[in-house]
Coordinates of N, CA and C and ligand atoms in Angstrom, one line a residue:
M77 N 21.2 -12.6 -1.2 CA 20.1 -13.2 -2.5 C 19.4 -11.7 -2.6
G78 N 19.1 -11.3 -1.6 CA 18.2 -9.7 -1.4 C 18.2 -8.6 -2.5
E79 N 20.3 -8.3 -2.4 CA 21.0 -8.0 -3.3 C 20.3 -8.4 -4.9
E80 N 20.7 -9.1 -5.1 CA 19.9 -10.0 -6.6 C 18.6 -9.9 -6.4
I81 N 17.8 -9.6 -5.5 CA 16.5 -9.2 -6.1 C 16.2 -8.1 -6.2
K82 N 17.2 -7.4 -5.4 CA 16.9 -5.9 -6.1 C 17.0 -5.4 -7.5
T83 N 18.4 -6.5 -7.9 CA 18.8 -6.0 -9.1 C 17.9 -6.7 -11.0
A84 N 17.5 -8.0 -9.9 CA 16.7 -8.5 -11.2 C 15.4 -7.9 -11.5
L85 N 14.8 -7.2 -10.2 CA 13.7 -6.5 -10.4 C 13.9 -5.4 -11.1
A86 N 15.0 -4.5 -11.0 CA 15.5 -3.1 -11.6 C 15.6 -3.7 -13.1
N87 N 15.8 -4.7 -13.1 CA 16.2 -5.3 -14.9 C 15.0 -5.6 -15.5
L88 N 14.2 -6.1 -14.8 CA 12.8 -6.5 -15.2 C 12.8 -8.0 -15.3
D89 N 13.5 -8.5 -15.2 CA 14.1 -9.5 -15.2 C 12.8 -11.0 -14.6
E90 N 11.6 -11.2 -14.8 CA 10.6 -11.7 -14.3 C 10.9 -13.0 -13.8
N91 N 11.7 -13.5 -14.5 CA 12.0 -15.4 -14.3 C 12.9 -15.0 -13.0
L92 N 13.8 -14.3 -13.1 CA 15.1 -14.6 -12.1 C 14.6 -13.8 -11.1
V93 N 13.4 -13.1 -11.0 CA 12.7 -12.4 -9.8 C 11.8 -13.4 -9.2
L94 N 11.4 -14.3 -10.2 CA 10.5 -15.2 -9.0 C 11.5 -16.1 -9.0
D95 N 12.0 -16.7 -9.9 CA 13.2 -18.0 -9.0 C 13.7 -17.9 -7.4
L96 N 14.5 -16.4 -7.6 CA 15.1 -15.7 -6.6 C 13.8 -16.0 -5.2
V97 N 12.6 -15.3 -5.7 CA 11.8 -15.3 -4.0 C 11.1 -16.4 -4.1
R98 N 11.2 -17.8 -4.9 CA 11.0 -18.7 -4.7 C 11.8 -19.9 -3.6
R99 N 13.3 -19.7 -4.2 CA 14.3 -20.1 -3.5 C 14.0 -19.4 -1.7
K100 N 14.3 -18.2 -2.0 CA 14.3 -17.4 -0.7 C 13.1 -18.0 0.4
I101 N 11.8 -18.1 -0.2 CA 11.0 -18.8 1.2 C 11.0 -20.3 1.4
Q102 N 11.8 -20.7 0.4 CA 12.5 -22.2 0.4 C 12.9 -22.4 1.5
A103 N 13.7 -21.4 1.4 CA 15.0 -21.6 2.4 C 14.8 -20.4 4.5
G104 N 13.2 -20.6 3.7 CA 12.5 -19.9 5.1 C 13.3 -18.5 5.8
E105 N 13.1 -17.6 4.6 CA 13.7 -16.3 4.6 C 12.5 -15.5 5.2
D106 N 12.6 -14.3 5.8 CA 11.8 -13.6 6.7 C 10.7 -13.1 5.3
P107 N 9.3 -13.6 5.1 CA 8.7 -13.0 3.9 C 8.3 -11.1 4.1
E108 N 8.5 -10.7 5.5 CA 8.5 -9.3 5.0 C 10.0 -8.6 4.6
A109 N 11.0 -9.3 4.9 CA 12.7 -8.7 4.4 C 12.6 -8.9 2.8
I110 N 11.4 -10.1 2.2 CA 11.8 -10.4 1.3 C 10.7 -8.9 0.5
L111 N 9.6 -9.0 0.7 CA 8.6 -7.6 0.3 C 9.8 -6.8 0.2
A112 N 10.2 -6.0 1.4 CA 10.8 -5.0 0.9 C 12.5 -5.0 -0.1
D113 N 12.8 -6.0 -0.3 CA 14.2 -5.8 -1.1 C 13.1 -5.5 -2.5
L114 N 12.1 -6.3 -2.9 CA 11.5 -6.0 -4.1 C 10.9 -4.7 -4.1
K115 N 10.3 -3.7 -2.8 CA 9.5 -3.1 -2.7 C 11.3 -1.4 -3.2
T116 N 12.3 -2.5 -2.7 CA 13.7 -1.5 -3.2 C 13.8 -1.5 -4.8
G117 N 13.8 -2.4 -5.2 CA 13.9 -2.9 -6.6 C 12.8 -2.4 -7.2
I118 N 11.1 -2.6 -7.0 CA 10.5 -1.0 -7.6 C 10.6 0.0 -7.8
E119 N 11.1 0.8 -6.3 CA 11.4 2.0 -6.8 C 12.8 2.3 -7.7
I120 N 13.7 1.6 -7.8 CA 14.7 2.3 -8.7 C 13.8 1.8 -10.5
I121 N 13.2 1.1 -10.9 CA 12.2 1.3 -11.3 C 11.5 3.1 -11.6
G122 N 10.8 3.2 -10.9 CA 9.9 4.4 -10.5 C 10.9 5.4 -10.9
Q123 N 12.2 5.3 -10.5 CA 13.6 6.2 -10.8 C 13.9 6.6 -12.1
K124 N 14.1 5.3 -12.3 CA 14.5 5.2 -14.1 C 13.5 5.6 -14.6
F125 N 12.4 5.6 -14.7 CA 11.0 6.0 -15.8 C 11.4 7.5 -15.1
E126 N 11.3 8.3 -14.2 CA 11.5 9.3 -14.0 C 12.7 10.3 -14.6
A127 N 13.9 9.3 -14.6 CA 15.0 9.4 -15.6 C 14.7 9.7 -16.9
Q128 N 13.4 9.3 -17.4 CA 13.5 8.6 -18.7 C 13.7 7.9 -19.4
E129 N 14.6 7.1 -18.5 CA 15.5 5.6 -18.7 C 14.7 4.4 -19.7
L130 N 13.4 4.7 -18.6 CA 12.2 3.6 -19.3 C 11.1 3.8 -19.9
Y131 N 10.1 3.6 -20.0 CA 9.0 3.8 -20.9 C 7.7 3.5 -19.6
L132 N 6.7 3.8 -20.1 CA 5.2 3.8 -18.9 C 5.3 2.2 -18.9
I133 N 5.5 1.4 -20.3 CA 5.0 -0.4 -20.5 C 6.1 -1.1 -19.3
D134 N 7.5 -0.3 -19.2 CA 8.1 -0.9 -18.3 C 7.4 -0.9 -16.3
L135 N 7.1 0.3 -16.8 CA 6.4 0.6 -15.4 C 5.3 -0.7 -15.1
I136 N 4.4 -0.8 -16.3 CA 3.4 -1.6 -16.1 C 3.9 -3.3 -15.5
Y137 N 5.3 -3.6 -16.8 CA 5.4 -5.0 -16.2 C 6.2 -5.2 -15.2
S138 N 6.9 -3.7 -14.4 CA 7.3 -3.7 -13.1 C 6.4 -4.2 -12.3
G139 N 4.9 -3.7 -12.4 CA 3.8 -3.8 -11.4 C 3.3 -5.3 -11.7
D140 N 3.7 -6.0 -12.9 CA 3.3 -7.4 -12.5 C 4.2 -7.8 -12.2
I141 N 5.2 -7.9 -12.1 CA 6.1 -8.6 -11.5 C 6.1 -8.8 -9.9
F142 N 5.9 -7.4 -9.8 CA 5.9 -7.0 -8.1 C 4.9 -7.9 -7.5
R143 N 3.6 -8.1 -8.5 CA 2.2 -9.2 -8.4 C 2.3 -10.4 -8.0
G144 N 3.4 -10.6 -9.4 CA 3.4 -12.5 -9.2 C 4.6 -12.5 -8.0
A145 N 5.7 -11.5 -7.7 CA 6.2 -11.9 -6.4 C 5.3 -12.2 -5.0
F146 N 4.4 -11.2 -5.1 CA 3.8 -11.2 -3.7 C 3.0 -12.4 -3.6
E147 N 2.2 -13.1 -4.8 CA 1.1 -13.9 -4.9 C 2.4 -15.4 -4.2
L148 N 3.4 -15.0 -4.4 CA 4.2 -16.0 -3.5 C 4.3 -15.9 -2.3
I149 N 4.5 -14.8 -1.8 CA 5.5 -14.3 -0.7 C 3.9 -14.8 0.5
K150 N 2.7 -14.6 -0.3 CA 1.3 -14.0 0.4 C 1.5 -15.7 1.8
P151 N 1.1 -16.6 0.8 CA 0.8 -17.7 1.9 C 2.1 -17.6 3.3
V152 N 2.8 -17.5 3.1 CA 3.7 -17.8 4.5 C 4.0 -16.3 5.3
L153 N 3.3 -15.5 4.4 CA 3.0 -13.9 5.4 C 2.2 -14.5 7.0
R154 N 3.2 -13.7 7.5 CA 2.4 -14.2 9.5 C 1.3 -13.8 9.7
K155 N 0.6 -14.7 10.3 CA -0.4 -14.7 10.7 C -0.7 -14.6 11.9
D156 N -1.4 -13.5 12.3 CA -2.1 -13.6 14.4 C -3.3 -14.3 14.9
R157 N -2.7 -15.3 15.3 CA -3.3 -16.5 15.3 C -4.6 -16.2 16.7
D158 N -3.8 -14.7 17.5 CA -4.1 -14.3 18.4 C -5.2 -13.4 18.1
S159 N -5.9 -12.8 17.5 CA -6.0 -11.6 17.2 C -7.3 -12.2 15.8
T160 N -8.4 -12.0 16.5 CA -10.1 -11.3 15.5 C -10.4 -10.7 16.2
G161 N -11.3 -10.6 15.0 CA -12.3 -9.3 15.3 C -12.2 -8.2 15.9
L162 N -10.8 -7.5 14.8 CA -10.8 -6.2 15.6 C -11.4 -5.0 14.5
G163 N -12.1 -5.7 14.5 CA -13.6 -4.6 13.7 C -13.1 -4.4 12.0
K164 N -13.9 -3.4 12.0 CA -14.0 -3.1 10.1 C -13.0 -2.4 9.9
F165 N -12.3 -2.1 8.4 CA -11.6 -1.1 7.8 C -11.8 -0.6 6.5
V166 N -12.1 0.1 6.2 CA -12.4 0.8 5.2 C -11.5 1.2 4.0
L167 N -10.8 0.7 3.6 CA -9.6 0.8 2.7 C -9.8 0.9 0.9
G168 N -9.1 2.4 0.9 CA -8.8 3.0 -1.1 C -7.8 3.8 -1.6
T169 N -7.6 3.4 -2.6 CA -6.7 4.4 -3.4 C -7.5 5.6 -3.3
V170 N -7.4 7.2 -3.1 CA -7.9 7.9 -3.1 C -8.0 9.1 -4.8
K171 N -9.0 9.6 -4.9 CA -9.3 10.0 -6.3 C -8.4 10.2 -6.9
G172 N -8.2 10.0 -8.2 CA -7.1 10.6 -9.3 C -5.9 9.2 -9.2
D173 N -6.0 8.4 -8.8 CA -4.8 7.5 -8.2 C -5.4 6.3 -8.6
V174 N -4.2 5.4 -9.6 CA -4.9 4.1 -9.7 C -3.6 3.2 -9.1
H175 N -2.9 3.5 -8.3 CA -1.9 2.7 -8.0 C -2.2 1.8 -6.3
D176 N -2.1 0.6 -7.4 CA -2.8 -0.6 -6.2 C -2.2 -1.6 -5.6
I177 N -1.0 -1.5 -5.5 CA 0.0 -2.7 -5.1 C 0.0 -2.6 -4.0
G178 N 0.4 -1.6 -3.6 CA 0.8 -1.2 -1.8 C -0.6 -1.9 -1.0
K179 N -1.6 -0.9 -1.9 CA -2.9 -1.1 -1.4 C -3.4 -2.3 -0.9
N180 N -3.3 -3.7 -1.7 CA -3.6 -4.7 -1.7 C -2.6 -5.2 -0.6
I181 N -1.4 -4.5 -1.0 CA -0.5 -5.5 0.2 C -1.6 -5.9 1.1
V182 N -1.8 -3.9 2.0 CA -1.9 -3.9 3.3 C -3.1 -4.4 3.2
A183 N -4.0 -4.5 2.5 CA -5.3 -5.1 2.6 C -5.0 -6.7 3.4
D184 N -4.3 -7.6 2.5 CA -3.9 -8.7 2.9 C -3.1 -8.6 4.6
L185 N -2.3 -8.1 4.9 CA -1.6 -7.6 6.3 C -2.6 -7.7 6.9
L186 N -3.9 -6.8 6.6 CA -4.7 -5.8 8.0 C -5.8 -7.8 8.0
T187 N -6.2 -8.1 6.9 CA -7.2 -9.2 7.0 C -6.4 -10.3 7.9
G188 N -5.0 -10.5 7.3 CA -4.2 -11.4 8.2 C -4.3 -10.9 9.8
A189 N -4.1 -10.1 10.1 CA -4.0 -9.6 11.6 C -5.5 -9.4 12.2
G190 N -6.6 -9.5 11.3 CA -7.7 -9.4 11.9 C -9.0 -8.9 11.7
F191 N -8.8 -7.8 10.4 CA -9.7 -6.9 10.4 C -10.6 -7.6 9.2
E192 N -12.0 -7.3 9.1 CA -12.4 -7.1 8.1 C -12.5 -6.0 7.5
V193 N -11.7 -6.2 6.1 CA -11.6 -4.9 4.9 C -12.4 -5.2 4.3
I194 N -12.5 -3.6 3.9 CA -13.9 -3.1 2.8 C -12.8 -2.5 1.8
D195 N -12.1 -2.8 1.0 CA -11.3 -2.6 0.1 C -11.9 -2.0 -1.2
L196 N -12.4 -0.7 -1.4 CA -13.5 0.3 -1.9 C -12.2 0.2 -3.6
G197 N -11.3 -0.3 -3.5 CA -10.5 -0.4 -5.0 C -9.8 1.0 -5.2
V198 N -9.4 1.5 -6.5 CA -8.6 2.8 -6.5 C -9.5 4.0 -7.4
D199 N -9.2 5.3 -7.4 CA -9.8 6.6 -8.0 C -11.1 6.5 -7.2
I200 N -10.8 6.2 -5.8 CA -12.0 6.7 -4.8 C -12.4 8.1 -4.7
A201 N -13.8 8.9 -4.9 CA -13.9 9.7 -4.9 C -14.4 9.9 -3.5
P202 N -14.0 11.2 -2.4 CA -14.4 11.6 -1.1 C -16.0 10.6 -0.9
E203 N -16.7 11.1 -1.7 CA -18.0 10.7 -1.1 C -18.6 9.3 -0.8
I204 N -17.5 8.7 -1.8 CA -17.8 6.9 -1.6 C -17.5 6.6 -0.3
F205 N -16.1 7.6 0.0 CA -15.4 6.8 1.9 C -16.4 7.2 2.5
V206 N -17.1 8.3 2.6 CA -17.6 9.1 3.9 C -19.1 7.8 3.2
A207 N -19.6 7.6 2.6 CA -21.0 6.2 2.3 C -20.7 4.9 3.3
R208 N -19.4 4.7 2.8 CA -18.8 3.3 3.0 C -18.7 3.1 4.4
V209 N -18.0 4.7 4.8 CA -17.9 4.2 6.2 C -19.3 4.5 7.1
R210 N -20.1 5.3 6.8 CA -21.7 5.6 7.4 C -22.2 4.1 7.2
E211 N -22.0 3.5 5.8 CA -23.1 2.6 6.1 C -22.3 1.0 7.1
T212 N -20.8 1.2 6.9 CA -20.3 -0.3 7.5 C -20.0 0.5 9.1
G213 N -20.1 1.3 9.6 CA -19.5 1.6 10.9 C -18.3 1.9 11.3
S214 N -17.7 1.5 10.5 CA -16.2 1.4 10.4 C -15.8 2.4 11.1
R215 N -14.8 2.1 12.5 CA -13.9 2.6 13.0 C -12.5 3.2 12.2
F216 N -12.1 2.8 11.2 CA -10.8 2.7 10.6 C -11.1 3.0 9.3
V217 N -10.3 3.7 9.0 CA -10.1 4.0 7.5 C -9.1 4.4 6.8
G218 N -8.6 3.5 5.6 CA -7.2 4.0 5.2 C -6.8 4.7 3.2
L219 N -6.3 5.5 3.4 CA -5.7 6.0 2.6 C -4.9 6.1 1.8
S220 N -4.6 5.1 0.6 CA -3.8 4.5 -0.3 C -3.7 6.3 -1.2
G221 N -2.1 6.4 -1.7 CA -2.1 7.2 -3.0 C -0.4 8.1 -3.1
L222 N -0.2 7.3 -4.4 CA 1.2 7.5 -4.6 C 1.6 8.8 -5.3
L223 N 0.9 9.4 -6.2 CA 0.9 10.7 -6.7 C 1.0 11.6 -5.8
T224 N 1.6 12.3 -6.2 CA 1.6 14.2 -5.4 C 0.7 14.6 -5.2
V225 N -0.4 14.4 -6.5 CA -1.6 15.3 -6.9 C -2.9 14.1 -5.4
A226 N -2.3 13.2 -5.5 CA -3.3 12.1 -4.5 C -3.3 12.8 -2.3
Y227 N -2.6 13.9 -2.5 CA -2.0 14.5 -1.3 C -3.6 15.8 -1.1
D228 N -3.9 16.3 -2.1 CA -5.2 17.1 -2.3 C -6.5 16.1 -1.6
A229 N -6.6 14.7 -2.3 CA -7.1 14.2 -2.6 C -7.9 13.5 -1.0
M230 N -6.5 13.2 -0.2 CA -6.7 12.4 1.3 C -7.7 13.6 1.8
K231 N -6.4 15.0 1.3 CA -7.4 16.1 2.1 C -9.0 16.5 2.0
E232 N -9.2 16.1 1.2 CA -10.4 16.6 0.8 C -11.5 14.9 1.1
T233 N -10.8 14.1 1.4 CA -11.3 12.7 1.6 C -11.7 13.0 3.2
I234 N -10.3 13.1 4.1 CA -11.2 13.7 5.5 C -11.5 15.3 5.8
R235 N -11.6 16.2 4.6 CA -12.6 17.1 5.3 C -14.1 16.2 5.1
A236 N -14.4 15.7 4.0 CA -15.9 15.0 3.4 C -16.4 14.5 5.0
L237 N -15.5 13.8 5.1 CA -15.7 12.7 6.6 C -16.2 14.1 7.8
E238 N -15.7 15.1 7.7 CA -15.3 15.9 9.1 C -17.0 16.9 8.1
K239 N -17.1 17.4 7.1 CA -18.8 17.5 6.9 C -19.9 16.3 6.8
A240 N -19.3 15.1 6.8 CA -20.4 14.4 7.2 C -20.3 13.8 9.0
D241 N -20.1 14.8 9.7 CA -19.7 14.6 11.1 C -19.0 13.1 11.7
L242 N -18.7 12.5 10.7 CA -18.0 11.3 10.7 C -16.4 11.6 11.1
R243 N -16.1 12.5 11.4 CA -14.4 12.5 11.5 C -14.1 12.0 13.0
E244 N -14.9 12.3 13.9 CA -14.8 11.9 15.2 C -14.7 10.7 15.7
K245 N -15.7 10.2 14.7 CA -15.6 8.3 15.1 C -14.9 7.5 14.0
V246 N -13.8 8.4 13.2 CA -12.8 7.3 12.7 C -11.7 7.9 13.3
K247 N -10.6 6.9 12.7 CA -9.0 6.9 12.6 C -8.7 6.9 11.2
V248 N -7.9 7.8 10.9 CA -7.5 7.8 9.4 C -6.1 7.4 9.2
M249 N -5.6 6.5 8.9 CA -4.4 6.7 8.5 C -3.6 6.0 7.4
I250 N -2.9 7.4 6.4 CA -2.7 7.4 5.4 C -1.7 7.2 5.0
G251 N -1.5 5.8 3.7 CA -0.1 5.6 3.6 C 0.6 5.6 1.1
G252 N 1.3 5.5 1.6 CA 2.1 5.6 0.0 C 3.7 5.7 0.2
S253 N 4.4 5.6 -1.0 CA 6.0 5.6 -0.8 C 6.6 7.5 -0.8
M254 N 5.2 7.9 -0.6 CA 6.0 9.5 -0.4 C 5.9 10.2 0.5
V255 N 4.3 9.6 1.6 CA 3.8 10.2 2.8 C 5.2 10.1 3.5
N256 N 4.8 11.1 4.4 CA 5.7 12.0 5.6 C 5.4 12.2 6.7
D257 N 6.0 12.9 7.8 CA 4.6 13.7 8.4 C 4.2 15.0 8.0
E258 N 4.9 15.5 7.3 CA 4.5 17.0 6.6 C 3.3 16.7 5.5
V259 N 3.3 15.6 4.9 CA 2.1 15.2 4.4 C 0.8 14.5 5.4
K260 N 1.2 14.3 6.8 CA 0.4 13.7 6.9 C -0.6 14.9 8.2
A261 N 0.4 16.2 8.0 CA 0.1 17.2 8.7 C -0.8 17.8 8.1
Y262 N -0.5 18.1 6.2 CA -1.5 18.5 5.4 C -2.7 18.2 5.3
V263 N -2.9 16.7 5.0 CA -4.0 16.1 4.8 C -5.1 16.0 6.2
G264 N -3.9 16.2 7.3 CA -4.9 16.3 8.7 C -5.4 14.9 8.8
A265 N -3.8 13.4 8.9 CA -4.4 12.4 9.1 C -4.0 12.4 10.7
D266 N -4.6 10.4 11.0 CA -4.2 10.3 12.7 C -2.8 10.0 12.4
A267 N -2.8 9.4 11.4 CA -1.1 8.8 11.1 C -0.9 8.5 9.9
G268 N 0.3 8.4 9.2 CA 0.6 8.2 8.4 C 2.1 6.9 8.0
C269 N 2.5 6.1 6.9 CA 2.9 5.1 6.5 C 3.9 5.0 5.7
R270 N 4.7 5.1 5.5 CA 5.3 4.0 3.9 C 5.5 2.3 3.8
D271 N 5.2 2.1 5.2 CA 5.5 0.3 5.2 C 3.7 0.3 5.8
A272 N 3.7 -1.2 4.8 CA 2.2 -1.7 5.3 C 2.7 -2.3 6.6
V273 N 3.5 -2.9 6.7 CA 4.1 -3.7 7.8 C 3.3 -2.6 9.1
Q274 N 4.9 -1.3 9.3 CA 4.4 -0.4 10.6 C 3.3 0.1 10.6
G275 N 2.1 0.3 9.0 CA 1.0 1.0 9.2 C 0.0 -0.3 10.4
V276 N -0.2 -1.7 9.4 CA -0.8 -2.4 10.1 C -0.6 -2.3 12.1
K277 N 0.9 -2.3 12.4 CA 1.0 -2.5 13.4 C 0.2 -1.5 14.4
I278 N 0.5 -0.3 14.0 CA -0.3 1.0 14.8 C -2.0 0.8 14.5
V279 N -2.9 0.4 13.2 CA -3.6 0.4 13.3 C -4.0 -0.7 14.8
K280 N -3.6 -1.6 14.7 CA -3.6 -3.0 15.7 C -3.8 -1.9 16.7
Q281 N -3.0 -1.5 17.2 CA -2.7 -0.7 18.4 C -4.2 0.0 18.8
W282 N -4.6 0.7 17.4 CA -5.4 1.4 17.8 C -6.6 0.8 18.1
A283 N -6.7 -0.5 17.6 CA -8.2 -1.4 17.5 C -8.4 -1.9 18.8
K284 N -7.0 -1.9 19.7 CA -6.9 -2.5 20.8 C -7.1 -1.8 22.2
G285 N -6.4 -0.5 21.4 CA -6.6 0.6 23.1 C -7.5 0.9 23.2
Ligands
B12_313 C1 4.3 0.3 -10.7 C2 3.8 1.8 -10.7 C3 3.0 1.9 -11.6 C4 1.8 1.3 -12.0 C5 1.0 0.9 -11.0 C6 0.1 -0.4 -11.0 C7 -0.5 -0.2 -9.9 N1 -1.9 -1.3 -10.4 O1 -0.6 -0.1 -8.9 C8 1.5 2.0 -13.6 C9 1.5 1.6 -14.8 C10 0.1 1.9 -13.7 C11 1.5 3.4 -12.8 C12 0.9 4.4 -13.5 C13 1.1 6.0 -13.1 N2 2.6 5.9 -12.6 CO1 2.9 5.2 -11.2 N3 4.8 4.2 -10.5 C14 4.7 2.9 -9.9 C15 6.0 2.4 -9.5 C16 7.1 2.1 -9.8 C17 6.2 1.3 -8.1 C18 4.6 1.3 -7.4 C19 4.6 0.4 -6.7 O2 3.9 -0.6 -6.5 N4 5.3 0.0 -5.5 C20 5.4 -1.0 -5.0 C21 4.5 -1.3 -3.4 C22 4.6 -2.5 -2.6 O3 4.9 0.3 -2.4 P1 4.0 1.4 -2.3 O4 2.8 1.4 -3.1 O5 5.0 1.9 -1.7 O6 2.9 0.4 -1.1 C23 3.6 0.6 0.3 C24 3.8 1.8 1.0 O7 4.0 2.9 0.2 C25 2.7 1.1 1.9 N5 1.0 1.8 1.6 C26 0.5 2.1 0.3 N6 -0.8 2.9 0.2 C27 -0.9 2.5 1.8 C28 -1.9 2.8 2.9 C29 -2.0 2.8 4.1 C30 -3.7 2.7 4.6 C31 -0.8 2.1 4.7 C32 -0.9 2.3 6.1 C33 0.5 1.7 4.0 C34 0.2 2.0 2.3 O8 2.4 -0.3 2.1 C35 3.1 -0.4 1.1 C36 4.1 -1.9 0.9 O9 5.1 -1.4 2.0 C37 6.2 4.0 -8.7 C38 7.5 4.1 -7.9 C39 7.6 4.4 -6.5 N7 8.9 4.7 -5.9 O10 6.3 4.7 -5.9 C40 5.6 4.9 -9.6 C41 5.3 6.6 -9.4 C42 4.2 6.6 -7.9 N8 4.5 6.5 -10.5 C43 4.5 7.6 -10.9 C44 3.8 8.4 -12.2 C45 4.3 9.4 -12.7 C46 3.1 7.1 -12.8 C47 2.0 8.1 -13.8 C48 1.3 9.6 -14.2 C49 2.7 8.1 -14.8 C50 2.2 8.1 -16.4 N9 2.7 9.1 -17.0 O11 1.2 7.8 -16.8 C51 -0.1 7.2 -14.0 C52 -0.3 7.7 -12.9 C53 -1.5 6.9 -13.5 C54 -2.9 7.2 -12.2 N10 -3.5 8.3 -12.2 O12 -2.2 6.7 -10.9 C55 5.5 7.9 -10.2 C56 4.8 9.6 -9.5 C57 5.6 11.1 -9.0 C58 4.5 11.6 -8.4 N11 5.6 12.4 -7.8 O13 3.4 12.2 -8.6 C59 6.2 7.6 -9.6 C60 6.9 7.6 -8.0 C61 7.9 7.0 -10.4 C62 8.2 8.2 -10.9 N12 9.6 8.1 -9.9 O14 8.2 8.9 -11.5 N13 2.6 3.6 -11.8

């Protein structure tokens, strides 16, 4: 049924996607696996858009379908009952980028894991990150970005934290569909993740260690 979800999303068949997700949840399937299938499906949309087989309106619609499916998954996502009070986490999509579906998933998973998430939203300028980190005393910062241009915005944000003498006080995690070790090194982050579940695992280790 995983293959079916991917195909249904890639075909922008909203009713089928939601129906399959509901059936999978009822069958007790792993919500993280369902999420992974949806992610593969929406990546196909991205590729089709890049190949000019789809229009921007399709991209927008794919986002709506994904969000609807995630709403169904959210209640069954694993919650760690043993970990609460892991601290504050300042999260946002960097300047120039408005993609937020992945960021919102990260926010939900972090909250479920026991963090107090301060979600700044999208298209967030470096100085806003700096101000909110200072204000909240957060030890963790998450920068989301899907566009190639987001890497410069991430780098600028980390530089702004340095200039404000806050860099030593925080751990910075970057995330987004094209993040890799090279990007992590370029922007100067402590860690980078393409996958929300993995990212949250790392941050939990930071908080506990
Ligand atoms: C849906 C979508 C949109 C929607 C976004 C809706 C929304 N509210 O977010 C809309 C229509 C608005 C959009 C707009 C644009 N988009 Co767009 N979009 C996509 C698409 C198809 C899916 C993104 C998505 O939501 N994926 C599902 C989520 C769950 O995955 P995710 O975001 O990767 O998040 C996961 C991980 O990355 C990670 N993660 C994310 N953030 C963080 C943060 C932390 C801290 C951690 C730990 C982890 C983490 O966790 C998540 C779950 O595992 C991608 C294709 C792709 N391959 O990503 C293109 C894509 C990102 N878009 C693209 C483009 C070009 C654009 C536009 C410029 C199009 C245009 N001509 O206007 C605009 C840019 C607007 C802007 N200034 O930001 C390109 C980017 C190319 C590039 N190299 O820069 C892509 C790759 C498509 C393509 N192949 O061409 N887009």
